[in-house]
Short mmCIF file of C-alpha atoms in Angstrom, two decimals:
data_model
loop_
_atom_site.label_atom_id
_atom_site.label_comp_id
_atom_site.label_asym_id
_atom_site.label_seq_id
_atom_site.Cartn_x
_atom_site.Cartn_y
_atom_site.Cartn_z
CA MET A 1423 0.47 -23.24 -59.36
CA GLY A 1424 2.88 -22.88 -62.04
CA PHE A 1425 4.21 -25.57 -60.80
CA LEU A 1426 1.37 -27.67 -62.22
CA ARG A 1427 1.32 -25.73 -65.41
CA ASN A 1428 4.26 -26.57 -65.67
CA TYR A 1429 3.42 -30.36 -65.07
CA LEU A 1430 0.47 -30.53 -67.91
CA ASN A 1431 2.67 -28.64 -70.38
CA LYS A 1432 5.29 -31.64 -69.73
CA ILE A 1433 3.27 -34.22 -70.16
CA LYS A 1434 0.61 -33.02 -72.77
CA PRO A 1435 3.16 -34.28 -75.71
CA ASN A 1436 2.33 -37.85 -74.33
CA PHE A 1437 -1.41 -37.12 -74.91
CA GLU A 1438 -1.21 -35.26 -78.30
CA LYS A 1439 -1.08 -37.23 -82.13
CA ASP A 1440 1.15 -40.19 -82.34
CA GLY A 1441 1.91 -39.98 -78.57
CA LYS A 1442 1.74 -43.45 -76.69
CA LEU A 1443 -1.48 -41.75 -74.51
CA HIS A 1444 -3.49 -40.15 -77.28
CA ALA A 1445 -5.88 -42.61 -76.68
CA LEU A 1446 -6.66 -40.05 -74.04
CA HIS A 1447 -6.32 -36.69 -75.29
CA SER A 1448 -10.44 -36.64 -74.78
CA LEU A 1449 -9.57 -36.74 -71.22
CA PHE A 1450 -6.27 -34.49 -70.54
CA ASP A 1451 -7.42 -31.20 -72.41
CA GLY A 1452 -10.96 -32.21 -70.90
CA PHE A 1453 -8.81 -31.50 -67.60
CA GLU A 1454 -6.94 -29.24 -68.46
CA THR A 1455 -9.30 -26.66 -69.70
CA PHE A 1456 -11.68 -27.01 -66.68
CA LEU A 1457 -8.11 -26.00 -64.92
CA TYR A 1458 -6.79 -23.40 -66.86
CA VAL A 1459 -8.51 -21.33 -68.94
CA PRO A 1460 -7.23 -22.01 -72.92
CA ASN A 1461 -4.95 -20.40 -75.00
CA LYS A 1462 -5.87 -20.84 -78.63
CA THR A 1463 -6.26 -17.83 -80.53
CA ALA A 1464 -8.20 -17.79 -84.09
CA LYS A 1465 -5.72 -17.00 -87.01
CA SER A 1466 -7.68 -15.39 -89.25
CA GLY A 1467 -11.09 -13.60 -89.11
CA VAL A 1468 -12.33 -11.16 -86.66
CA HIS A 1469 -13.63 -12.18 -83.52
CA ILE A 1470 -15.39 -10.83 -80.02
CA HIS A 1471 -13.65 -12.12 -77.28
CA ASP A 1472 -14.55 -12.73 -73.55
CA ALA A 1473 -13.08 -12.59 -70.74
CA ILE A 1474 -14.98 -16.44 -69.66
CA ASP A 1475 -15.59 -19.19 -71.29
CA SER A 1476 -17.94 -21.73 -70.70
CA LYS A 1477 -16.54 -23.38 -68.47
CA ARG A 1478 -15.77 -20.66 -65.98
CA ILE A 1479 -19.84 -19.81 -66.51
CA MET A 1480 -20.81 -24.09 -66.03
CA SER A 1481 -18.29 -23.60 -62.93
CA VAL A 1482 -20.74 -19.93 -61.58
CA VAL A 1483 -23.82 -21.93 -61.81
CA VAL A 1484 -22.33 -24.69 -59.76
CA LEU A 1485 -21.16 -22.32 -56.95
CA ALA A 1486 -24.66 -20.84 -57.39
CA LEU A 1487 -25.82 -24.40 -56.67
CA MET A 1488 -23.51 -24.74 -53.38
CA PRO A 1489 -26.66 -23.24 -51.02
CA ALA A 1490 -29.69 -25.48 -52.14
CA MET A 1491 -27.16 -28.31 -51.78
CA LEU A 1492 -26.17 -27.74 -48.64
CA PHE A 1493 -29.08 -26.93 -47.37
CA GLY A 1494 -30.97 -30.15 -49.13
CA MET A 1495 -28.41 -31.63 -46.91
CA TYR A 1496 -29.30 -30.65 -44.15
CA ASN A 1497 -32.40 -30.53 -44.69
CA VAL A 1498 -32.09 -34.84 -45.54
CA GLY A 1499 -31.05 -34.65 -42.06
CA TYR A 1500 -33.79 -32.83 -40.34
CA GLN A 1501 -36.80 -34.98 -41.85
CA ASN A 1502 -34.89 -37.93 -40.94
CA TYR A 1503 -34.60 -36.94 -37.62
CA LEU A 1504 -37.75 -35.18 -36.61
CA ALA A 1505 -40.25 -38.60 -38.46
CA ALA A 1506 -37.89 -39.97 -35.69
CA GLY A 1507 -39.21 -38.04 -33.12
CA THR A 1508 -35.45 -37.60 -32.49
CA LEU A 1509 -35.25 -34.08 -33.50
CA GLY A 1510 -33.80 -32.75 -30.23
CA GLU A 1511 -31.80 -34.99 -29.24
CA ALA A 1512 -30.26 -34.38 -32.66
CA SER A 1513 -26.84 -31.69 -32.92
CA PHE A 1514 -26.69 -29.48 -35.83
CA LEU A 1515 -23.80 -31.50 -37.33
CA SER A 1516 -25.41 -35.15 -36.98
CA ILE A 1517 -28.59 -33.68 -38.67
CA PHE A 1518 -26.16 -32.54 -41.43
CA LEU A 1519 -23.72 -35.23 -41.44
CA TYR A 1520 -26.35 -37.82 -42.49
CA GLY A 1521 -27.74 -35.64 -44.86
CA PHE A 1522 -24.50 -35.08 -46.37
CA LEU A 1523 -24.27 -38.67 -46.37
CA ALA A 1524 -27.72 -39.62 -47.52
CA VAL A 1525 -26.82 -37.74 -50.82
CA LEU A 1526 -23.43 -37.70 -51.43
CA PRO A 1527 -23.92 -41.15 -53.39
CA LYS A 1528 -26.65 -39.41 -55.67
CA ILE A 1529 -23.67 -37.23 -56.81
CA LEU A 1530 -21.41 -39.12 -57.11
CA VAL A 1531 -23.03 -42.12 -59.04
CA SER A 1532 -24.27 -38.73 -61.74
CA TYR A 1533 -21.03 -37.46 -62.10
CA ILE A 1534 -19.03 -40.92 -62.41
CA VAL A 1535 -22.69 -42.16 -64.76
CA GLY A 1536 -22.48 -38.76 -66.84
CA LEU A 1537 -18.88 -37.63 -66.96
CA GLY A 1538 -18.35 -41.52 -67.88
CA ILE A 1539 -20.64 -41.13 -71.19
CA GLU A 1540 -19.73 -37.96 -72.58
CA PHE A 1541 -15.42 -39.03 -71.93
CA ALA A 1542 -16.32 -42.17 -73.48
CA TRP A 1543 -18.62 -40.47 -76.36
CA ALA A 1544 -15.41 -37.61 -76.68
CA GLN A 1545 -13.26 -40.35 -77.26
CA TRP A 1546 -15.14 -42.54 -79.56
CA LYS A 1547 -16.25 -39.56 -81.68
CA GLY A 1548 -12.47 -37.96 -81.40
CA GLU A 1549 -14.05 -34.80 -79.97
CA GLU A 1550 -13.33 -32.81 -77.26
CA ILE A 1551 -14.91 -32.97 -73.52
CA GLN A 1552 -18.01 -30.77 -73.44
CA GLU A 1553 -18.58 -29.13 -70.37
CA GLY A 1554 -22.75 -28.90 -69.72
CA PHE A 1555 -22.51 -31.68 -67.56
CA LEU A 1556 -20.54 -29.96 -64.89
CA VAL A 1557 -23.91 -27.91 -64.30
CA SER A 1558 -26.90 -31.32 -65.60
CA GLY A 1559 -23.95 -33.43 -63.29
CA ILE A 1560 -24.93 -31.48 -60.01
CA LEU A 1561 -28.80 -30.45 -61.02
CA ILE A 1562 -29.95 -34.05 -61.77
CA PRO A 1563 -29.19 -35.27 -57.31
CA LEU A 1564 -31.09 -32.14 -56.55
CA ILE A 1565 -34.25 -32.59 -58.92
CA VAL A 1566 -35.76 -36.58 -56.93
CA PRO A 1567 -36.35 -37.09 -54.02
CA VAL A 1568 -33.87 -38.43 -51.39
CA ASN A 1569 -35.37 -42.21 -51.28
CA CYS A 1570 -34.57 -42.84 -55.37
CA PRO A 1571 -32.70 -46.35 -55.75
CA LEU A 1572 -29.02 -45.44 -56.97
CA TRP A 1573 -29.41 -48.49 -59.86
CA ILE A 1574 -32.61 -46.22 -61.09
CA LEU A 1575 -30.92 -42.91 -60.35
CA ALA A 1576 -27.73 -44.71 -63.42
CA ILE A 1577 -29.94 -45.38 -65.72
CA ALA A 1578 -32.12 -42.27 -65.47
CA VAL A 1579 -28.46 -39.74 -66.05
CA ALA A 1580 -26.87 -42.69 -68.71
CA PHE A 1581 -30.61 -42.25 -71.08
CA ALA A 1582 -30.45 -37.71 -69.59
CA VAL A 1583 -27.16 -37.40 -71.16
CA ILE A 1584 -26.54 -39.67 -74.28
CA ILE A 1585 -30.98 -39.22 -75.71
CA GLY A 1586 -31.51 -35.56 -74.33
CA LYS A 1587 -27.72 -34.56 -75.22
CA GLU A 1588 -25.23 -36.43 -77.35
CA ILE A 1589 -28.13 -37.76 -80.34
CA PHE A 1590 -28.72 -34.05 -80.84
CA GLY A 1591 -25.01 -32.92 -81.32
CA GLY A 1592 -23.99 -32.27 -77.39
CA THR A 1593 -23.47 -29.77 -75.41
CA GLY A 1594 -24.73 -26.53 -77.65
CA MET A 1595 -27.05 -28.66 -79.91
CA ASN A 1596 -29.74 -30.05 -77.56
CA ILE A 1597 -33.18 -28.42 -76.77
CA PHE A 1598 -34.43 -29.85 -73.86
CA ASN A 1599 -32.25 -29.55 -70.54
CA PRO A 1600 -30.84 -33.09 -69.43
CA ALA A 1601 -31.32 -33.05 -66.00
CA LEU A 1602 -35.49 -31.97 -66.28
CA ILE A 1603 -35.45 -35.36 -69.06
CA CYS A 1604 -33.39 -37.41 -66.65
CA ARG A 1605 -36.32 -36.27 -63.68
CA ALA A 1606 -38.84 -36.75 -66.71
CA PHE A 1607 -38.10 -40.48 -67.27
CA LEU A 1608 -37.85 -41.13 -63.79
CA PHE A 1609 -40.93 -40.13 -62.91
CA PHE A 1610 -42.66 -42.00 -65.85
CA ALA A 1611 -40.08 -44.89 -66.12
CA TYR A 1612 -40.01 -45.63 -62.49
CA PRO A 1613 -43.00 -43.31 -61.42
CA SER A 1614 -42.95 -44.92 -57.70
CA VAL A 1615 -39.66 -43.27 -56.74
CA MET A 1616 -40.37 -40.20 -57.40
CA SER A 1617 -43.61 -39.45 -56.23
CA GLY A 1618 -45.69 -41.14 -53.70
CA ASP A 1619 -45.66 -40.55 -49.77
CA LYS A 1620 -43.23 -43.21 -48.89
CA VAL A 1621 -39.83 -41.57 -51.08
CA TRP A 1622 -39.12 -37.73 -49.66
CA VAL A 1623 -37.21 -38.66 -45.88
CA ALA A 1624 -34.11 -40.86 -45.70
CA ASP A 1625 -35.59 -44.59 -44.40
CA GLU A 1626 -32.78 -46.08 -43.53
CA LYS A 1627 -29.96 -45.50 -40.81
CA ILE A 1628 -26.27 -44.01 -41.75
CA LEU A 1629 -23.34 -44.98 -40.14
CA GLY A 1630 -24.92 -44.68 -37.37
CA LEU A 1631 -26.70 -41.33 -37.25
CA GLY A 1632 -30.64 -40.91 -37.54
CA ASN A 1633 -33.05 -44.02 -37.26
CA GLN A 1634 -34.13 -46.49 -38.92
CA LEU A 1635 -38.34 -45.61 -39.58
CA VAL A 1636 -40.57 -48.20 -38.59
CA ASP A 1637 -42.48 -49.93 -41.60
CA GLY A 1638 -45.19 -47.71 -43.26
CA PHE A 1639 -43.73 -44.62 -42.68
CA THR A 1640 -45.03 -42.21 -44.82
CA SER A 1641 -44.69 -38.49 -45.48
CA ALA A 1642 -46.05 -36.22 -48.00
CA THR A 1643 -45.46 -32.65 -49.91
CA PRO A 1644 -46.88 -29.30 -48.76
CA LEU A 1645 -47.71 -29.55 -52.36
CA ALA A 1646 -48.96 -32.73 -52.64
CA THR A 1647 -51.88 -32.33 -50.29
CA VAL A 1648 -53.23 -29.49 -52.52
CA GLY A 1649 -53.68 -31.38 -54.67
CA GLN A 1650 -55.69 -33.58 -52.65
CA GLY A 1651 -57.78 -29.60 -52.34
CA ILE A 1652 -56.15 -29.18 -49.24
CA ASP A 1653 -53.82 -25.88 -47.38
CA PRO A 1654 -50.71 -27.15 -46.20
CA VAL A 1655 -51.35 -24.90 -43.50
CA THR A 1656 -54.10 -26.48 -41.68
CA THR A 1657 -51.95 -30.05 -41.38
CA GLY A 1658 -49.11 -27.67 -39.50
CA THR A 1659 -46.70 -26.89 -42.32
CA SER A 1660 -46.29 -22.85 -41.99
CA LEU A 1661 -45.62 -20.59 -44.63
CA CYS A 1662 -42.48 -19.99 -42.59
CA ASP A 1663 -41.37 -23.55 -42.90
CA MET A 1664 -42.01 -23.11 -47.09
CA ILE A 1665 -39.93 -20.19 -46.95
CA CYS A 1666 -36.85 -21.42 -44.91
CA GLY A 1667 -37.25 -25.36 -46.57
CA PHE A 1668 -38.17 -27.63 -43.89
CA ILE A 1669 -40.85 -29.56 -45.86
CA PRO A 1670 -40.94 -32.81 -47.26
CA GLY A 1671 -39.39 -32.44 -51.21
CA SER A 1672 -36.05 -33.16 -53.34
CA ILE A 1673 -32.87 -33.15 -52.23
CA GLY A 1674 -32.61 -28.92 -53.53
CA GLU A 1675 -35.75 -28.12 -54.15
CA THR A 1676 -37.35 -26.91 -50.63
CA SER A 1677 -35.68 -23.70 -49.40
CA VAL A 1678 -36.42 -20.47 -51.19
CA ILE A 1679 -33.74 -18.77 -49.23
CA ALA A 1680 -30.95 -21.00 -50.27
CA ILE A 1681 -32.54 -20.87 -53.86
CA GLY A 1682 -32.32 -17.22 -53.94
CA LEU A 1683 -29.05 -16.77 -52.91
CA GLY A 1684 -28.16 -19.06 -56.09
CA ALA A 1685 -29.94 -16.57 -57.70
CA LEU A 1686 -28.51 -13.52 -57.06
CA LEU A 1687 -25.45 -14.92 -57.41
CA LEU A 1688 -25.86 -15.82 -60.70
CA LEU A 1689 -27.51 -12.35 -61.46
CA VAL A 1690 -24.45 -10.12 -60.22
CA THR A 1691 -22.14 -12.07 -63.10
CA GLY A 1692 -24.63 -11.94 -65.33
CA ILE A 1693 -24.95 -15.59 -65.89
CA ALA A 1694 -28.88 -16.03 -65.83
CA SER A 1695 -31.20 -13.70 -67.50
CA TRP A 1696 -32.74 -11.45 -65.19
CA LYS A 1697 -36.56 -10.96 -67.89
CA THR A 1698 -36.86 -14.47 -68.22
CA MET A 1699 -36.05 -15.57 -63.82
CA LEU A 1700 -38.69 -12.51 -63.44
CA SER A 1701 -41.11 -13.78 -65.87
CA VAL A 1702 -41.91 -16.93 -64.60
CA PHE A 1703 -42.44 -15.97 -61.17
CA VAL A 1704 -45.16 -12.81 -62.68
CA GLY A 1705 -46.79 -15.43 -65.10
CA GLY A 1706 -46.97 -18.13 -61.89
CA ALA A 1707 -48.28 -15.20 -59.88
CA LEU A 1708 -50.72 -13.90 -61.92
CA THR A 1709 -52.19 -17.53 -63.07
CA ALA A 1710 -52.07 -18.51 -59.23
CA ALA A 1711 -54.16 -15.89 -58.24
CA LEU A 1712 -56.65 -16.00 -61.17
CA PHE A 1713 -56.99 -19.58 -59.88
CA ASN A 1714 -57.16 -18.26 -55.98
CA ALA A 1715 -60.14 -16.03 -57.38
CA THR A 1716 -61.84 -18.68 -58.49
CA GLY A 1717 -61.48 -20.86 -55.95
CA SER A 1718 -59.94 -23.85 -57.71
CA THR A 1719 -56.63 -23.21 -55.82
CA PRO A 1720 -56.78 -23.84 -51.72
CA ILE A 1721 -53.99 -22.33 -51.38
CA SER A 1722 -52.90 -18.67 -51.79
CA TRP A 1723 -51.10 -16.91 -54.75
CA TYR A 1724 -47.79 -16.64 -53.23
CA GLU A 1725 -47.64 -20.39 -51.93
CA HIS A 1726 -47.76 -21.53 -54.50
CA LEU A 1727 -44.27 -19.89 -55.97
CA VAL A 1728 -42.41 -21.41 -52.73
CA LEU A 1729 -43.87 -24.73 -52.80
CA GLY A 1730 -42.02 -28.04 -55.22
CA GLY A 1731 -39.90 -26.92 -57.46
CA PHE A 1732 -41.11 -23.59 -58.62
CA ALA A 1733 -38.12 -21.45 -57.87
CA PHE A 1734 -35.73 -23.82 -58.36
CA GLY A 1735 -36.55 -23.90 -61.57
CA ALA A 1736 -37.40 -20.13 -62.45
CA VAL A 1737 -33.90 -19.75 -61.10
CA PHE A 1738 -31.86 -23.03 -62.35
CA MET A 1739 -33.59 -24.26 -65.60
CA ALA A 1740 -35.84 -21.59 -67.19
CA THR A 1741 -32.63 -20.13 -67.33
CA ASP A 1742 -30.35 -22.55 -69.37
CA PRO A 1743 -28.86 -20.93 -71.85
CA VAL A 1744 -28.91 -23.47 -74.37
CA THR A 1745 -32.52 -24.46 -74.28
CA SER A 1746 -34.38 -20.67 -73.07
CA ALA A 1747 -35.30 -18.53 -75.97
CA ARG A 1748 -32.90 -15.79 -76.81
CA THR A 1749 -33.58 -12.95 -78.08
CA GLU A 1750 -34.81 -10.70 -75.48
CA THR A 1751 -38.03 -10.04 -75.93
CA GLY A 1752 -38.24 -14.00 -76.55
CA LYS A 1753 -37.30 -14.20 -72.77
CA TYR A 1754 -40.42 -12.42 -71.38
CA ILE A 1755 -42.52 -14.38 -73.17
CA TYR A 1756 -40.80 -17.86 -72.84
CA GLY A 1757 -41.04 -17.21 -69.07
CA LEU A 1758 -44.14 -15.99 -68.85
CA LEU A 1759 -45.68 -18.92 -70.32
CA ILE A 1760 -43.37 -21.97 -68.28
CA GLY A 1761 -45.03 -19.91 -65.24
CA VAL A 1762 -48.82 -20.11 -66.26
CA MET A 1763 -48.31 -23.71 -67.44
CA ALA A 1764 -46.33 -25.02 -63.87
CA ILE A 1765 -48.91 -23.63 -62.70
CA VAL A 1766 -52.53 -24.70 -65.03
CA ILE A 1767 -50.95 -28.49 -64.81
CA ARG A 1768 -50.88 -27.79 -61.06
CA VAL A 1769 -54.61 -27.26 -60.11
CA MET A 1770 -55.81 -28.46 -63.54
CA ASN A 1771 -54.41 -32.44 -62.48
CA PRO A 1772 -54.58 -33.31 -59.08
CA GLY A 1773 -52.63 -36.71 -60.24
CA TYR A 1774 -49.48 -34.43 -60.89
CA PRO A 1775 -49.11 -31.77 -58.26
CA GLU A 1776 -45.88 -30.50 -59.56
CA GLY A 1777 -45.83 -29.24 -63.57
CA MET A 1778 -42.77 -27.32 -63.36
CA MET A 1779 -40.66 -30.09 -65.31
CA LEU A 1780 -43.25 -30.38 -67.85
CA ALA A 1781 -43.57 -26.83 -68.22
CA ILE A 1782 -40.10 -26.24 -68.85
CA LEU A 1783 -39.40 -29.43 -71.06
CA LEU A 1784 -43.10 -27.78 -73.25
CA MET A 1785 -41.33 -24.48 -73.81
CA ASN A 1786 -38.52 -25.52 -73.99
CA MET A 1787 -39.50 -27.35 -77.72
CA PHE A 1788 -41.10 -24.09 -78.57
CA ALA A 1789 -38.01 -21.42 -77.37
CA PRO A 1790 -36.98 -21.84 -81.59
CA THR A 1791 -40.36 -20.67 -81.50
CA ILE A 1792 -40.33 -17.72 -79.89
CA ASP A 1793 -37.49 -16.85 -81.18
CA HIS A 1794 -38.16 -16.81 -84.15
CA PHE A 1795 -41.73 -14.66 -85.17
CA VAL A 1796 -39.20 -12.65 -82.67
CA VAL A 1797 -36.78 -12.45 -85.44
CA GLU A 1798 -39.30 -11.91 -87.89
CA ARG A 1799 -41.91 -9.40 -86.11
CA ASN A 1800 -38.36 -6.69 -85.70
CA ILE A 1801 -37.33 -7.73 -89.38
CA THR A 1802 -40.63 -6.27 -90.38
CA LYS A 1803 -40.78 -3.28 -88.71
CA ARG A 1804 -37.10 -2.31 -89.70
CA ALA A 1805 -38.93 -2.70 -93.20
CA ASN A 1806 -41.87 -0.97 -92.76
CA ARG A 1807 -39.88 1.70 -91.42
CA MET A 1808 -37.17 1.48 -94.71
CA LYS A 1809 -41.05 2.15 -96.07
CA HIS A 1810 -41.49 5.23 -94.71
#
């Protein structure tokens, strides 16, 4: 890698002030700092240095998302062949390749539109390119149905980056998770591509793979049947299918096992807070158990935790260090309330069986308030101890 470092050092003056390519300084700086940890050091004051910077943190999160993304690609192909009645004739490779080719355009659109806006914004403001979209760019394709049109996805990504992040000051300043802002925009602006029975199974033939499904084909998600008061187990969906992920749903949200592998990486590396993650599941489990005991929901509490985007949201969305609570006690409260609100929305609003998105966005708004009261409580307790 030494030759690459030397080459970057050689062309770097062209991108600095008065260089002939100074207009592209932000682009070069973003590329350089993505490859190498910046070697700039503070010249005054006392600073605490960490061995990992934000770009490296984002890279770990992207790696943690890989199991969910790869399984999501396979499941897209699996659902297509299953719906077409040709699953028994398909090989593992053809199933995965079909899903890969169906999902890849969404990933490309997400990154091209999102990073394009990030680069243009940074150049316009004369600032460094921010690294937050490294994660948002892969999260967004994983939380949408496979049949979401690319042009609609592009509009939603642009909205999320500009309105959800840049107007607040960029990465680290936004109060809402940009990926969830994107999903919320899609849900309310284009509800027909985010809900219903026709959006979950890819219905096109890709490079001779898969099958074009017959007109009028529909496939409801198990969580949608719950909203209708039906236990998905009675319609042929087993608990094993729910956990493994062989069910219709958003691309990256179906497999609890794949999400669990990502969670393990985030916890081992210390990137995500186990307090927030655990609290979401505890809050969801207790609330679901309460509704189940009163007969308000047709499924068991543990089925709520493995269906829809609950596990994905708990692992990758609720633990976002920018938009979640930052005090240690606040993380427990924040996560617990997300779990409670997600189940309450699911059960109390049959028209909207998936409640994780709204629950996290709502608690994003209250995270600073939670931290404020936790800090004030600690200050009061310390002041009282000093009096005694």
